[in-house]
Tab-separated table of C-alpha atoms in Angstrom:
chain	number	residue	atom	x	y	z
L	1	UNK	CA	-30.818	234.211	142.024
L	2	UNK	CA	-29.250	232.540	139.004
L	3	UNK	CA	-26.145	230.420	139.737
L	4	UNK	CA	-23.622	228.743	137.463
L	5	UNK	CA	-20.491	226.654	138.415
L	6	UNK	CA	-17.403	226.170	136.295
L	7	UNK	CA	-14.725	223.922	137.748
L	8	UNK	CA	-11.245	224.594	136.422
L	9	UNK	CA	-7.988	222.938	137.488
L	10	UNK	CA	-6.477	222.274	140.992
L	11	UNK	CA	-9.981	221.817	142.357
L	12	UNK	CA	-10.555	225.557	141.851
L	13	UNK	CA	-13.497	227.026	139.951
L	14	UNK	CA	-15.792	230.027	139.586
L	15	UNK	CA	-19.221	230.237	141.131
L	16	UNK	CA	-21.247	232.956	139.335
L	17	UNK	CA	-24.362	234.310	141.038
L	18	UNK	CA	-26.647	236.808	139.408
L	19	UNK	CA	-28.608	238.787	142.019
L	20	UNK	CA	-31.606	240.837	140.750
L	21	UNK	CA	-35.262	241.650	141.404
L	22	UNK	CA	-36.669	242.030	144.882
L	23	UNK	CA	-33.548	240.744	146.699
L	24	UNK	CA	-31.305	243.277	144.918
L	25	UNK	CA	-33.827	246.184	145.362
L	26	UNK	CA	-34.030	245.405	149.178
L	27	UNK	CA	-30.282	245.328	149.449
L	28	UNK	CA	-29.941	248.719	147.767
L	29	UNK	CA	-32.671	250.234	149.987
L	30	UNK	CA	-31.035	248.898	153.152
L	31	UNK	CA	-27.617	250.137	152.056
L	32	UNK	CA	-28.949	253.582	151.100
L	33	UNK	CA	-30.634	253.887	154.547
L	34	UNK	CA	-27.328	253.190	156.238
L	35	UNK	CA	-25.264	255.584	154.015
L	36	UNK	CA	-27.943	258.272	154.393
L	37	UNK	CA	-27.873	258.058	158.247
L	38	UNK	CA	-24.220	258.987	158.179
L	39	UNK	CA	-24.483	261.976	155.873
L	40	UNK	CA	-23.728	265.508	157.139
L	41	UNK	CA	-25.161	268.261	154.893
L	42	UNK	CA	-25.206	271.846	156.021
L	43	UNK	CA	-28.657	273.104	156.758
L	44	UNK	CA	-30.099	269.677	157.560
L	45	UNK	CA	-30.197	267.720	160.759
L	46	UNK	CA	-28.502	264.383	160.682
L	47	UNK	CA	-30.969	261.693	159.610
L	48	UNK	CA	-33.472	264.312	158.314
L	49	UNK	CA	-31.982	264.737	154.758
L	50	UNK	CA	-34.581	264.136	151.925
L	51	UNK	CA	-34.025	260.960	149.955
L	52	UNK	CA	-33.557	262.728	146.639
L	53	UNK	CA	-30.916	265.019	147.945
L	54	UNK	CA	-29.167	262.163	149.759
L	55	UNK	CA	-29.054	260.062	146.569
L	56	UNK	CA	-27.374	262.992	144.781
L	57	UNK	CA	-24.661	263.149	147.354
L	58	UNK	CA	-24.142	259.361	147.634
L	59	UNK	CA	-24.639	258.350	144.044
L	60	UNK	CA	-26.159	255.200	142.593
L	61	UNK	CA	-22.789	253.594	141.805
L	62	UNK	CA	-21.732	253.897	145.519
L	63	UNK	CA	-25.032	252.462	146.742
L	64	UNK	CA	-24.755	249.459	144.395
L	65	UNK	CA	-21.132	248.794	145.315
L	66	UNK	CA	-21.935	248.937	148.990
L	67	UNK	CA	-25.036	246.807	148.525
L	68	UNK	CA	-22.909	243.869	147.474
L	69	UNK	CA	-21.971	243.370	151.066
L	70	UNK	CA	-25.638	242.889	151.896
L	71	UNK	CA	-26.125	240.057	149.390
L	72	UNK	CA	-22.682	238.478	148.965
L	73	UNK	CA	-22.936	235.838	151.730
L	74	UNK	CA	-26.577	234.925	150.794
L	75	UNK	CA	-25.487	234.608	147.165
L	76	UNK	CA	-22.544	232.405	148.102
L	77	UNK	CA	-24.666	230.111	150.272
L	78	UNK	CA	-27.213	229.780	147.434
L	79	UNK	CA	-24.594	228.630	145.063
L	80	UNK	CA	-23.037	226.249	147.516
L	81	UNK	CA	-26.398	224.710	148.221
L	82	UNK	CA	-27.409	224.388	144.539
L	83	UNK	CA	-24.144	222.733	143.409
L	84	UNK	CA	-23.408	220.994	146.690
L	85	UNK	CA	-19.908	222.555	146.925
L	86	UNK	CA	-17.521	221.518	149.672
L	87	UNK	CA	-15.337	224.530	150.154
L	88	UNK	CA	-11.917	224.078	151.699
L	89	UNK	CA	-10.879	227.692	151.744
L	90	UNK	CA	-12.425	231.158	151.922
L	91	UNK	CA	-13.553	232.131	148.445
L	92	UNK	CA	-12.401	235.341	146.685
L	93	UNK	CA	-15.140	237.708	145.409
L	94	UNK	CA	-14.968	239.694	142.121
L	95	UNK	CA	-17.890	241.930	141.160
L	96	UNK	CA	-18.229	241.094	137.462
L	97	UNK	CA	-21.156	243.411	136.688
L	98	UNK	CA	-23.176	245.872	138.847
L	99	UNK	CA	-25.926	248.332	138.307
L	100	UNK	CA	-29.315	249.330	139.877
L	101	UNK	CA	-30.971	246.385	138.108
L	102	UNK	CA	-28.667	243.491	139.078
L	103	UNK	CA	-25.331	242.449	140.408
L	104	UNK	CA	-23.261	239.573	138.884
L	105	UNK	CA	-20.810	238.154	141.445
L	106	UNK	CA	-17.976	235.778	140.743
L	107	UNK	CA	-16.703	233.686	143.652
L	108	UNK	CA	-13.378	231.891	143.072
L	109	UNK	CA	-13.742	228.776	145.146
L	110	UNK	CA	-11.365	225.935	146.037
L	111	UNK	CA	-13.413	222.778	146.618
L	112	UNK	CA	-12.636	219.329	148.048
L	113	UNK	CA	-10.923	217.444	145.208
L	114	UNK	CA	-12.297	214.490	143.346
L	115	UNK	CA	-10.944	211.168	144.527
L	116	UNK	CA	-10.528	208.326	142.066
L	117	UNK	CA	-10.374	205.154	144.132
L	118	UNK	CA	-8.419	202.128	143.137
L	119	UNK	CA	-9.632	198.571	143.613
L	120	UNK	CA	-9.734	198.850	147.389
L	121	UNK	CA	-11.897	195.801	147.771
L	122	UNK	CA	-9.193	193.570	146.218
L	123	UNK	CA	-6.480	194.494	148.791
L	124	UNK	CA	-5.393	191.681	151.112
L	125	UNK	CA	-3.196	192.196	154.123
L	126	UNK	CA	-2.299	189.615	156.599
L	127	UNK	CA	-2.526	190.699	160.247
L	128	UNK	CA	0.735	189.919	162.147
L	129	UNK	CA	0.525	187.137	164.689
L	130	UNK	CA	1.924	187.922	168.160
L	131	UNK	CA	3.443	185.886	170.959
L	132	UNK	CA	5.358	186.515	174.176
L	133	UNK	CA	8.523	184.521	174.847
L	134	UNK	CA	9.900	183.445	178.184
L	135	UNK	CA	12.988	185.557	177.398
L	136	UNK	CA	10.734	188.691	177.166
L	137	UNK	CA	9.031	187.862	180.468
L	138	UNK	CA	12.444	187.345	182.129
L	139	UNK	CA	13.569	190.708	180.778
L	140	UNK	CA	10.571	192.349	182.522
L	141	UNK	CA	11.575	190.692	185.755
L	142	UNK	CA	15.149	191.966	185.255
L	143	UNK	CA	13.793	195.538	184.827
L	144	UNK	CA	12.291	195.280	188.288
L	145	UNK	CA	15.533	193.916	189.537
L	146	UNK	CA	17.332	196.834	187.913
L	147	UNK	CA	14.971	199.413	189.387
L	148	UNK	CA	15.738	198.314	192.926
L	149	UNK	CA	19.449	197.937	192.388
L	150	UNK	CA	22.061	199.797	194.504
L	151	UNK	CA	25.099	201.633	193.234
L	152	UNK	CA	28.154	200.391	195.146
L	153	UNK	CA	31.478	202.180	194.995
L	154	UNK	CA	34.320	200.064	193.531
L	155	UNK	CA	37.623	199.769	195.321
L	156	UNK	CA	40.121	202.461	194.310
L	157	UNK	CA	42.144	200.084	192.058
L	158	UNK	CA	39.172	198.630	190.262
L	159	UNK	CA	38.724	200.086	186.677
L	160	UNK	CA	35.318	201.261	185.298
L	161	UNK	CA	33.439	198.810	183.050
L	162	UNK	CA	30.523	199.184	180.638
L	163	UNK	CA	27.452	199.492	182.834
L	164	UNK	CA	29.254	201.217	185.633
L	165	UNK	CA	28.415	204.701	186.784
L	166	UNK	CA	31.314	207.157	186.986
L	167	UNK	CA	30.924	210.537	188.759
L	168	UNK	CA	32.962	213.080	186.809
L	169	UNK	CA	33.858	216.764	186.359
L	170	UNK	CA	34.425	217.749	182.746
L	171	UNK	CA	35.355	220.820	180.698
L	172	UNK	CA	35.152	220.805	176.897
L	173	UNK	CA	37.672	222.840	174.916
L	174	UNK	CA	37.864	223.706	171.213
L	175	UNK	CA	41.296	224.966	170.176
L	176	UNK	CA	42.231	225.256	173.814
L	177	UNK	CA	39.208	227.536	174.615
L	178	UNK	CA	36.275	226.198	176.752
L	179	UNK	CA	33.011	226.335	174.777
L	180	UNK	CA	29.560	227.129	176.110
L	181	UNK	CA	27.534	224.198	177.527
L	182	UNK	CA	30.609	221.918	177.576
L	183	UNK	CA	31.187	221.755	181.337
L	184	UNK	CA	29.695	219.903	184.262
L	185	UNK	CA	30.494	218.996	187.885
L	186	UNK	CA	29.670	215.827	189.823
L	187	UNK	CA	27.868	214.406	186.759
L	188	UNK	CA	26.784	210.773	187.172
L	189	UNK	CA	27.370	209.021	183.874
L	190	UNK	CA	26.435	205.435	183.145
L	191	UNK	CA	28.966	203.951	180.658
L	192	UNK	CA	27.247	202.467	177.709
L	193	UNK	CA	24.081	204.649	178.101
L	194	UNK	CA	25.028	206.667	175.020
L	195	UNK	CA	24.202	209.851	176.978
L	196	UNK	CA	27.208	211.745	175.664
L	197	UNK	CA	28.483	212.115	172.059
L	198	UNK	CA	29.851	209.010	170.321
L	199	UNK	CA	33.343	207.999	171.656
L	200	UNK	CA	33.154	209.845	174.943
L	201	UNK	CA	31.903	206.939	177.179
L	202	UNK	CA	34.050	204.384	175.460
L	203	UNK	CA	37.209	206.290	176.459
L	204	UNK	CA	36.163	206.220	180.139
L	205	UNK	CA	36.162	202.427	180.255
L	206	UNK	CA	39.150	201.447	182.423
L	207	UNK	CA	39.395	204.712	184.348
L	208	UNK	CA	39.762	204.626	188.159
L	209	UNK	CA	38.595	206.865	190.953
L	210	UNK	CA	40.782	210.049	191.261
L	211	UNK	CA	42.124	209.710	187.724
L	212	UNK	CA	42.180	212.657	185.280
L	213	UNK	CA	41.986	212.098	181.495
L	214	UNK	CA	41.718	214.071	178.284
L	215	UNK	CA	39.174	212.668	175.922
L	216	UNK	CA	39.314	213.544	172.239
L	217	UNK	CA	36.007	213.332	170.312
L	218	UNK	CA	34.422	214.820	167.234
L	219	UNK	CA	30.918	216.229	167.302
L	220	UNK	CA	28.486	214.725	164.770
L	221	UNK	CA	27.925	216.665	161.488
L	222	UNK	CA	24.309	217.129	162.345
L	223	UNK	CA	24.956	218.387	165.893
L	224	UNK	CA	22.416	221.133	166.896
L	225	UNK	CA	25.054	223.791	167.691
L	226	UNK	CA	26.410	224.827	164.285
L	227	UNK	CA	29.719	226.111	165.702
L	228	UNK	CA	30.466	222.595	167.128
L	229	UNK	CA	29.000	220.376	164.348
L	230	UNK	CA	31.730	218.236	162.902
L	231	UNK	CA	34.409	219.817	165.075
L	232	UNK	CA	37.066	217.978	166.966
L	233	UNK	CA	37.307	218.934	170.702
L	234	UNK	CA	38.998	217.739	173.948
L	235	UNK	CA	37.190	217.159	177.196
L	236	UNK	CA	39.321	217.363	180.340
L	237	UNK	CA	37.771	214.863	182.707
L	238	UNK	CA	38.342	214.166	186.500
L	239	UNK	CA	36.855	210.957	187.946
L	240	UNK	CA	35.538	211.241	191.486
L	241	UNK	CA	34.330	207.672	191.889
L	242	UNK	CA	33.396	204.519	190.053
L	243	UNK	CA	30.204	202.524	191.025
L	244	UNK	CA	28.846	199.200	189.916
L	245	UNK	CA	25.251	198.019	190.095
L	246	UNK	CA	24.504	195.551	192.742
L	247	UNK	CA	21.343	193.697	191.765
L	248	UNK	CA	18.866	192.377	194.398
L	249	UNK	CA	17.793	188.729	194.413
L	250	UNK	CA	14.730	187.944	192.403
L	251	UNK	CA	12.220	186.695	194.987
L	252	UNK	CA	8.742	187.405	196.290
L	253	UNK	CA	10.138	190.076	198.591
L	254	UNK	CA	11.402	192.058	195.586
L	255	UNK	CA	8.004	191.838	193.839
L	256	UNK	CA	6.223	192.971	197.064
L	257	UNK	CA	8.021	196.356	196.693
L	258	UNK	CA	5.925	197.046	193.669
L	259	UNK	CA	2.772	197.202	195.851
L	260	UNK	CA	0.596	196.056	193.029
L	261	UNK	CA	-2.816	194.616	193.954
L	262	UNK	CA	-3.013	190.959	193.451
L	263	UNK	CA	0.695	190.650	192.528
L	264	UNK	CA	2.745	189.426	195.466
L	265	UNK	CA	4.947	186.643	193.992
L	266	UNK	CA	7.367	186.270	191.203
L	267	UNK	CA	5.052	183.951	189.351
L	268	UNK	CA	2.056	186.297	189.719
L	269	UNK	CA	4.217	189.150	188.323
L	270	UNK	CA	5.327	186.983	185.392
L	271	UNK	CA	1.668	186.262	184.592
L	272	UNK	CA	0.817	189.967	184.737
L	273	UNK	CA	3.824	190.827	182.593
L	274	UNK	CA	2.837	188.249	180.012
L	275	UNK	CA	-0.680	189.767	179.781
L	276	UNK	CA	0.671	193.299	179.513
L	277	UNK	CA	3.297	192.420	176.907
L	278	UNK	CA	0.709	190.514	174.886
L	279	UNK	CA	-1.739	193.350	175.006
L	280	UNK	CA	0.992	195.840	173.985
L	281	UNK	CA	2.061	193.561	171.107
L	282	UNK	CA	-1.490	193.114	169.930
L	283	UNK	CA	-2.031	196.864	169.904
L	284	UNK	CA	1.180	197.348	167.876
L	285	UNK	CA	0.150	194.595	165.448
L	286	UNK	CA	-3.302	196.123	165.060
L	287	UNK	CA	-1.721	199.507	164.289
L	288	UNK	CA	0.808	197.985	161.836
L	289	UNK	CA	-2.079	196.189	160.101
L	290	UNK	CA	-4.226	199.246	159.964
L	291	UNK	CA	-1.421	201.406	158.737
L	292	UNK	CA	-0.584	198.888	155.966
L	293	UNK	CA	-4.254	198.598	154.830
L	294	UNK	CA	-4.583	202.324	154.682
L	295	UNK	CA	-1.241	202.778	152.972
L	296	UNK	CA	-2.315	200.452	150.129
L	297	UNK	CA	-5.753	202.014	149.715
L	298	UNK	CA	-4.299	205.537	149.755
L	299	UNK	CA	-1.529	204.523	147.307
L	300	UNK	CA	-4.061	203.100	144.878
L	301	UNK	CA	-6.160	206.228	144.859
L	302	UNK	CA	-5.550	209.247	142.595
L	303	UNK	CA	-6.314	212.750	144.013
L	304	UNK	CA	-4.988	216.183	143.245
L	305	UNK	CA	-4.858	217.921	146.662
L	306	UNK	CA	-5.210	221.756	146.696
L	307	UNK	CA	-2.134	223.345	148.248
L	308	UNK	CA	-4.459	225.255	150.703
L	309	UNK	CA	-5.587	221.979	152.264
L	310	UNK	CA	-2.024	220.899	152.937
L	311	UNK	CA	-1.234	224.381	154.247
L	312	UNK	CA	-4.190	224.163	156.614
L	313	UNK	CA	-3.050	220.749	157.844
L	314	UNK	CA	0.511	222.032	158.389
L	315	UNK	CA	-0.870	224.793	160.598
L	316	UNK	CA	-2.930	222.367	162.577
L	317	UNK	CA	0.122	220.103	163.085
L	318	UNK	CA	2.205	223.125	164.122
L	319	UNK	CA	-0.362	224.094	166.736
L	320	UNK	CA	-0.226	220.536	168.059
L	321	UNK	CA	3.548	220.750	168.213
L	322	UNK	CA	3.263	224.045	170.200
L	323	UNK	CA	0.920	222.289	172.607
L	324	UNK	CA	3.240	219.339	173.025
L	325	UNK	CA	6.121	221.667	173.821
L	326	UNK	CA	4.023	223.574	176.318
L	327	UNK	CA	2.980	220.306	178.099
L	328	UNK	CA	6.731	219.431	178.288
L	329	UNK	CA	7.453	222.682	180.144
L	330	UNK	CA	8.948	224.485	177.061
L	331	UNK	CA	7.688	226.874	174.437
L	332	UNK	CA	8.000	226.458	170.654
L	333	UNK	CA	10.195	229.567	170.593
L	334	UNK	CA	12.634	228.000	173.105
L	335	UNK	CA	12.789	224.798	170.985
L	336	UNK	CA	13.502	226.755	167.822
L	337	UNK	CA	16.236	228.761	169.523
L	338	UNK	CA	17.819	225.641	170.917
L	339	UNK	CA	17.766	223.801	167.597
L	340	UNK	CA	18.670	226.865	165.471
L	341	UNK	CA	15.479	226.455	163.369
L	342	UNK	CA	12.601	228.691	162.338
L	343	UNK	CA	8.901	228.116	162.356
L	344	UNK	CA	9.120	227.824	158.514
L	345	UNK	CA	11.762	225.091	158.911
L	346	UNK	CA	9.491	222.992	161.150
L	347	UNK	CA	6.496	223.428	158.913
L	348	UNK	CA	8.406	222.456	155.848
L	349	UNK	CA	9.412	219.201	157.642
L	350	UNK	CA	5.785	218.599	158.436
L	351	UNK	CA	4.551	219.085	154.884
L	352	UNK	CA	4.964	215.496	153.505
L	353	UNK	CA	3.155	214.079	156.545
L	354	UNK	CA	0.436	216.757	156.206
L	355	UNK	CA	-0.136	215.792	152.589
L	356	UNK	CA	-0.375	212.126	153.552
L	357	UNK	CA	-2.875	212.908	156.299
L	358	UNK	CA	-5.044	215.064	153.969
L	359	UNK	CA	-4.998	212.391	151.250
L	360	UNK	CA	-5.876	209.630	153.761
L	361	UNK	CA	-8.852	211.569	155.104
L	362	UNK	CA	-10.137	212.297	151.502
L	363	UNK	CA	-9.731	208.699	150.495
L	364	UNK	CA	-11.657	207.453	153.625
L	365	UNK	CA	-14.438	209.968	152.824
L	366	UNK	CA	-14.603	208.635	149.290
L	367	UNK	CA	-14.849	205.015	150.569
L	368	UNK	CA	-17.641	205.972	152.923
L	369	UNK	CA	-19.514	207.673	150.107
L	370	UNK	CA	-18.968	204.765	147.747
L	371	UNK	CA	-20.209	202.290	150.308
L	372	UNK	CA	-23.079	204.704	151.277
L	373	UNK	CA	-22.418	204.419	155.056
L	374	UNK	CA	-25.118	205.852	157.183
L	375	UNK	CA	-24.773	207.059	160.827
L	376	UNK	CA	-27.959	207.040	162.834
L	377	UNK	CA	-28.871	209.535	165.478
L	378	UNK	CA	-28.399	206.936	168.215
L	379	UNK	CA	-24.676	206.496	167.270
L	380	UNK	CA	-24.142	210.190	167.383
L	381	UNK	CA	-25.882	210.505	170.871
L	382	UNK	CA	-23.683	207.602	172.059
L	383	UNK	CA	-20.598	209.396	170.920
L	384	UNK	CA	-21.643	212.586	172.753
L	385	UNK	CA	-22.109	210.518	175.914
L	386	UNK	CA	-18.698	208.909	175.578
L	387	UNK	CA	-17.116	212.389	175.194
L	388	UNK	CA	-19.130	213.601	178.148
L	389	UNK	CA	-17.719	210.839	180.297
L	390	UNK	CA	-14.185	211.349	179.004
L	391	UNK	CA	-14.061	215.103	179.572
L	392	UNK	CA	-16.315	215.210	182.550
L	393	UNK	CA	-18.519	217.766	180.938
L	394	UNK	CA	-22.372	217.836	180.467
L	395	UNK	CA	-23.539	216.595	177.113
L	396	UNK	CA	-25.228	219.874	176.377
L	397	UNK	CA	-21.915	221.649	176.761
L	398	UNK	CA	-20.192	219.386	174.361
L	399	UNK	CA	-23.044	219.749	171.824
L	400	UNK	CA	-22.568	223.481	171.998
L	401	UNK	CA	-18.916	222.967	170.975
L	402	UNK	CA	-19.039	220.132	168.425
L	403	UNK	CA	-21.888	220.048	165.974
L	404	UNK	CA	-23.505	216.702	165.085
L	405	UNK	CA	-22.184	216.893	161.469
L	406	UNK	CA	-18.604	216.723	162.814
L	407	UNK	CA	-19.488	213.715	164.932
L	408	UNK	CA	-21.109	212.010	161.996
L	409	UNK	CA	-18.068	212.730	159.754
L	410	UNK	CA	-15.695	211.137	162.203
L	411	UNK	CA	-17.886	208.099	162.703
L	412	UNK	CA	-18.016	207.597	158.970
L	413	UNK	CA	-14.237	207.848	158.740
L	414	UNK	CA	-13.923	205.121	161.449
L	415	UNK	CA	-16.609	203.041	159.710
L	416	UNK	CA	-14.542	203.183	156.444
L	417	UNK	CA	-11.414	202.109	158.253
L	418	UNK	CA	-13.184	199.174	159.879
L	419	UNK	CA	-14.675	198.181	156.564
L	420	UNK	CA	-11.373	198.278	154.826
L	421	UNK	CA	-9.643	196.221	157.529
L	422	UNK	CA	-12.369	193.573	157.447
L	423	UNK	CA	-12.247	193.392	153.618
L	424	UNK	CA	-8.462	193.062	153.610
L	425	UNK	CA	-8.671	190.058	155.843
L	426	UNK	CA	-11.448	188.235	153.905
L	427	UNK	CA	-10.576	185.107	151.908
């Protein structure tokens, strides 16, 4: 086979493969045999038709055209191997020339784009320092205090305050007509929680048990129900009771309610809280540092991303979105109906993030290649073992699902990230 590759624009080019000689002859013979076996000619039993007669019925042009299917994939793989092409989409085949002597096939291929890296070794990013204050530790203790608080009914004449819980019935009306989804009974609402639309809770400050009140509010312009967005409405509210939060005393007995091993006193809880806060802040700082390093490296690189790569990433992101919805007890369809959106709307919102993800991946791959990172077999085996432990599956089963090349690719990506972070912190 003779192959040639011409790269055009947008990372798209034409791979031309000329198939002739023994390979093309065998393809025609195999194709003829298949076509002949399906012939029905009066006076001959199926499969017993002489070759010469069969060829007259089938025709050389038909045999050649059908024989392309026999060699197309092999021809494509030959060209990919010779020019080390990294395809990112299924190629389109065009038969440029065909006869009994040869077939010339044109494959229009979209390949992974060239990445022009910036001076990524010169990037310097300072990792944020973290600390935990006494105030933050005290707030953690207060959260425990709040968790075990009791709601106590206020006396009839005591008005509701911010932080109080009011139990209410309410009916929303627009132009005097109740609207769908605007009513509730015995609803416990904590004032200041911002659970309801802006202005609703503020107007309940000062109400008393047994009181009825009309509350005038305007829905936000971006409210999910189009018929209510930006509209002024009235909620007719009846207050059943008003409760305030009675906090327990902060002592060892309160901490014992947590039933945490090794944490039985307030001081022990504060120590644990400090460790957890510090760990959380360090993780956040590490993520912020990593994101900043990658952002600068990616911004400094030039790459023309084919639209198909972004489309594929959008599709992956949408599948992840569907899985998140399902794990939350909903379907994507229910979410779309509730928010008055279409699948196309959601995908369009994902497009910028998808483009950034694709570019980041391509840039990391380019860094790994530039630094000639190698992944040994032991590292791949270790990754398989980690995945086996994580998913509680035999290594052999995971190997059947994930090929070593994918493991190697992911490890190279991580190695590139680690290298860039280390370089960014160097003096």
